[in-house]
């Protein structure tokens, strides 16, 4: 597996892992507590206490609006993207660029608040490190998809790679 194959596997894992994370953790900022199992609520409270996540603990309106975007727009996309990466479907290129640009844009105010807000506490660098992959992986996804019109290669090259190299 080449470097792009490893990167694509990381993206696939990111999409798959993000499904339960969005459903059980992030969406607690927008849905009533009774919709979540007690262990998920306890895990989120542990995260808030351990990492000093003032955004999740206070849920400012601007942050809640971003979580609504994650729940309503990104969550369905995670399923579509996981399917497309498994199938190595080139049609996912433009949706990935749109998704990645959206997420990178939302992460800028989140990380700025975490690092520079008056509410930022002593855990800010560690908290920023927890949130950083949600900036860096979508940014890498945008670059990965922007540089190639056929990110998974042509159907012909995909068939050839499955059957092995041609010999003369």
Short mmCIF file of C-alpha atoms in Angstrom, two decimals:
data_model
loop_
_atom_site.label_atom_id
_atom_site.label_comp_id
_atom_site.label_asym_id
_atom_site.label_seq_id
_atom_site.Cartn_x
_atom_site.Cartn_y
_atom_site.Cartn_z
CA UNK A 1 0.00 0.00 0.00
CA UNK A 2 1.49 3.29 -1.13
CA UNK A 3 1.43 6.62 0.69
CA UNK A 4 -1.91 7.57 -0.90
CA UNK A 5 -3.36 4.22 0.11
CA UNK A 6 -2.33 4.80 3.72
CA UNK A 7 -3.74 8.33 3.66
CA UNK A 8 -7.01 7.07 2.16
CA UNK A 9 -7.20 4.41 4.89
CA UNK A 10 -6.77 7.16 7.49
CA UNK A 11 -9.57 9.16 5.87
CA UNK A 12 -11.81 6.09 5.83
CA UNK A 13 -11.12 5.45 9.52
CA UNK A 14 -11.79 9.14 10.26
CA UNK A 15 -15.22 8.98 8.59
CA UNK A 16 -16.19 5.71 10.28
CA UNK A 17 -15.01 6.79 13.74
CA UNK A 18 -16.74 10.15 13.36
CA UNK A 19 -20.18 8.50 13.06
CA UNK A 20 -20.45 7.29 16.68
CA UNK A 21 -18.53 10.35 17.90
CA UNK A 22 -21.09 12.68 16.34
CA UNK A 23 -24.06 10.58 17.45
CA UNK A 24 -22.98 9.95 21.04
CA UNK A 25 -20.70 12.85 21.98
CA UNK A 26 -20.92 15.95 19.83
CA UNK A 27 -24.69 15.89 19.40
CA UNK A 28 -25.13 16.14 23.17
CA UNK A 29 -24.72 19.88 22.60
CA UNK A 30 -27.92 20.03 20.54
CA UNK A 31 -30.24 17.23 21.73
CA UNK A 32 -31.86 16.68 25.15
CA UNK A 33 -29.85 14.62 27.64
CA UNK A 34 -32.51 11.91 27.87
CA UNK A 35 -31.64 10.80 24.32
CA UNK A 36 -28.20 9.58 25.36
CA UNK A 37 -27.06 6.56 27.35
CA UNK A 38 -25.67 7.38 30.77
CA UNK A 39 -22.19 6.16 29.83
CA UNK A 40 -22.05 8.64 26.92
CA UNK A 41 -23.11 11.52 29.19
CA UNK A 42 -20.53 10.45 31.79
CA UNK A 43 -17.80 10.22 29.13
CA UNK A 44 -18.58 13.75 27.95
CA UNK A 45 -18.55 15.08 31.53
CA UNK A 46 -15.19 13.35 32.08
CA UNK A 47 -13.84 15.06 28.94
CA UNK A 48 -15.11 18.47 30.07
CA UNK A 49 -13.60 18.08 33.55
CA UNK A 50 -10.31 16.50 32.44
CA UNK A 51 -9.63 18.72 29.43
CA UNK A 52 -11.35 21.93 30.52
CA UNK A 53 -13.53 22.08 27.42
CA UNK A 54 -15.34 25.35 28.09
CA UNK A 55 -17.07 25.27 24.70
CA UNK A 56 -18.87 22.01 25.38
CA UNK A 57 -19.57 22.91 29.00
CA UNK A 58 -21.11 26.33 28.19
CA UNK A 59 -22.42 25.67 24.65
CA UNK A 60 -22.32 29.24 23.31
CA UNK A 61 -24.85 29.81 20.54
CA UNK A 62 -22.24 30.10 17.78
CA UNK A 63 -20.77 26.73 18.86
CA UNK A 64 -24.20 25.08 18.98
CA UNK A 65 -24.84 26.30 15.42
CA UNK A 66 -21.65 24.55 14.29
CA UNK A 67 -22.68 21.34 16.05
CA UNK A 68 -26.05 21.53 14.27
CA UNK A 69 -24.13 21.71 10.98
CA UNK A 70 -22.11 18.68 12.03
CA UNK A 71 -25.22 16.73 12.99
CA UNK A 72 -27.40 17.69 10.04
CA UNK A 73 -24.86 17.97 7.22
CA UNK A 74 -21.66 16.17 8.16
CA UNK A 75 -23.15 13.06 9.78
CA UNK A 76 -24.93 11.92 6.60
CA UNK A 77 -21.77 12.73 4.64
CA UNK A 78 -19.69 10.40 6.85
CA UNK A 79 -21.76 7.44 5.62
CA UNK A 80 -21.52 8.52 1.98
CA UNK A 81 -17.78 9.20 2.23
CA UNK A 82 -17.05 5.89 3.96
CA UNK A 83 -18.93 4.06 1.20
CA UNK A 84 -17.10 6.02 -1.52
CA UNK A 85 -13.68 5.38 0.00
CA UNK A 86 -14.41 1.66 0.33
CA UNK A 87 -15.57 1.54 -3.31
CA UNK A 88 -12.78 3.92 -4.41
CA UNK A 89 -15.38 6.05 -6.15
CA UNK A 90 -14.00 9.15 -7.84
CA UNK A 91 -17.35 10.96 -7.63
CA UNK A 92 -16.56 11.71 -3.95
CA UNK A 93 -13.83 14.17 -4.95
CA UNK A 94 -15.90 17.39 -5.06
CA UNK A 95 -18.06 16.48 -2.02
CA UNK A 96 -14.83 15.86 -0.06
CA UNK A 97 -13.47 19.27 -1.07
CA UNK A 98 -16.73 20.92 0.03
CA UNK A 99 -16.80 18.95 3.30
CA UNK A 100 -13.16 19.62 4.09
CA UNK A 101 -13.39 23.34 3.35
CA UNK A 102 -16.49 23.58 5.55
CA UNK A 103 -14.85 21.79 8.48
CA UNK A 104 -11.58 23.72 8.25
CA UNK A 105 -13.58 26.94 8.26
CA UNK A 106 -15.52 25.88 11.38
CA UNK A 107 -12.40 24.77 13.20
CA UNK A 108 -10.71 28.17 12.96
CA UNK A 109 -13.08 29.91 15.43
CA UNK A 110 -13.19 26.82 17.65
CA UNK A 111 -9.41 26.62 17.98
CA UNK A 112 -9.12 30.41 18.31
CA UNK A 113 -11.60 30.35 21.19
CA UNK A 114 -9.87 27.39 22.84
CA UNK A 115 -6.46 29.07 22.70
CA UNK A 116 -7.24 32.78 23.18
CA UNK A 117 -10.63 33.23 24.83
CA UNK A 118 -10.81 34.64 28.37
CA UNK A 119 -12.52 31.33 29.26
CA UNK A 120 -9.47 29.38 28.07
CA UNK A 121 -7.81 27.74 31.02
CA UNK A 122 -4.58 25.90 31.75
CA UNK A 123 -5.73 22.94 29.66
CA UNK A 124 -5.95 25.00 26.46
CA UNK A 125 -2.87 23.54 24.69
CA UNK A 126 -3.98 19.97 25.43
CA UNK A 127 -7.55 20.75 24.40
CA UNK A 128 -6.32 22.35 21.18
CA UNK A 129 -4.30 19.18 20.51
CA UNK A 130 -7.50 17.11 20.92
CA UNK A 131 -9.34 19.34 18.43
CA UNK A 132 -6.40 19.77 15.99
CA UNK A 133 -6.97 16.53 14.02
CA UNK A 134 -10.44 17.85 13.13
CA UNK A 135 -8.67 20.72 11.38
CA UNK A 136 -5.68 18.86 9.96
CA UNK A 137 -7.38 15.77 8.51
CA UNK A 138 -10.07 17.73 6.62
CA UNK A 139 -7.35 20.10 5.37
CA UNK A 140 -5.32 17.11 4.15
CA UNK A 141 -8.49 15.72 2.55
CA UNK A 142 -9.02 18.96 0.61
CA UNK A 143 -5.43 18.88 -0.65
CA UNK A 144 -5.63 15.15 -1.48
CA UNK A 145 -8.80 15.64 -3.52
CA UNK A 146 -7.84 18.98 -5.09
CA UNK A 147 -4.60 17.75 -6.65
CA UNK A 148 -6.10 14.87 -8.61
CA UNK A 149 -9.14 14.85 -10.90
CA UNK A 150 -9.33 11.07 -10.36
CA UNK A 151 -8.21 10.53 -6.75
CA UNK A 152 -8.63 6.77 -6.96
CA UNK A 153 -7.36 6.45 -10.53
CA UNK A 154 -9.28 5.47 -13.62
CA UNK A 155 -11.49 2.39 -13.68
CA UNK A 156 -8.98 0.88 -16.07
CA UNK A 157 -6.04 1.34 -13.69
CA UNK A 158 -8.15 0.03 -10.80
CA UNK A 159 -8.95 -3.16 -12.76
CA UNK A 160 -5.29 -3.55 -13.73
CA UNK A 161 -4.09 -3.18 -10.13
CA UNK A 162 -6.60 -5.82 -8.96
CA UNK A 163 -5.46 -8.35 -11.54
CA UNK A 164 -1.76 -7.66 -11.05
CA UNK A 165 0.83 -6.29 -13.44
CA UNK A 166 0.70 -7.27 -17.10
CA UNK A 167 3.56 -9.36 -18.37
CA UNK A 168 4.88 -9.36 -21.90
#
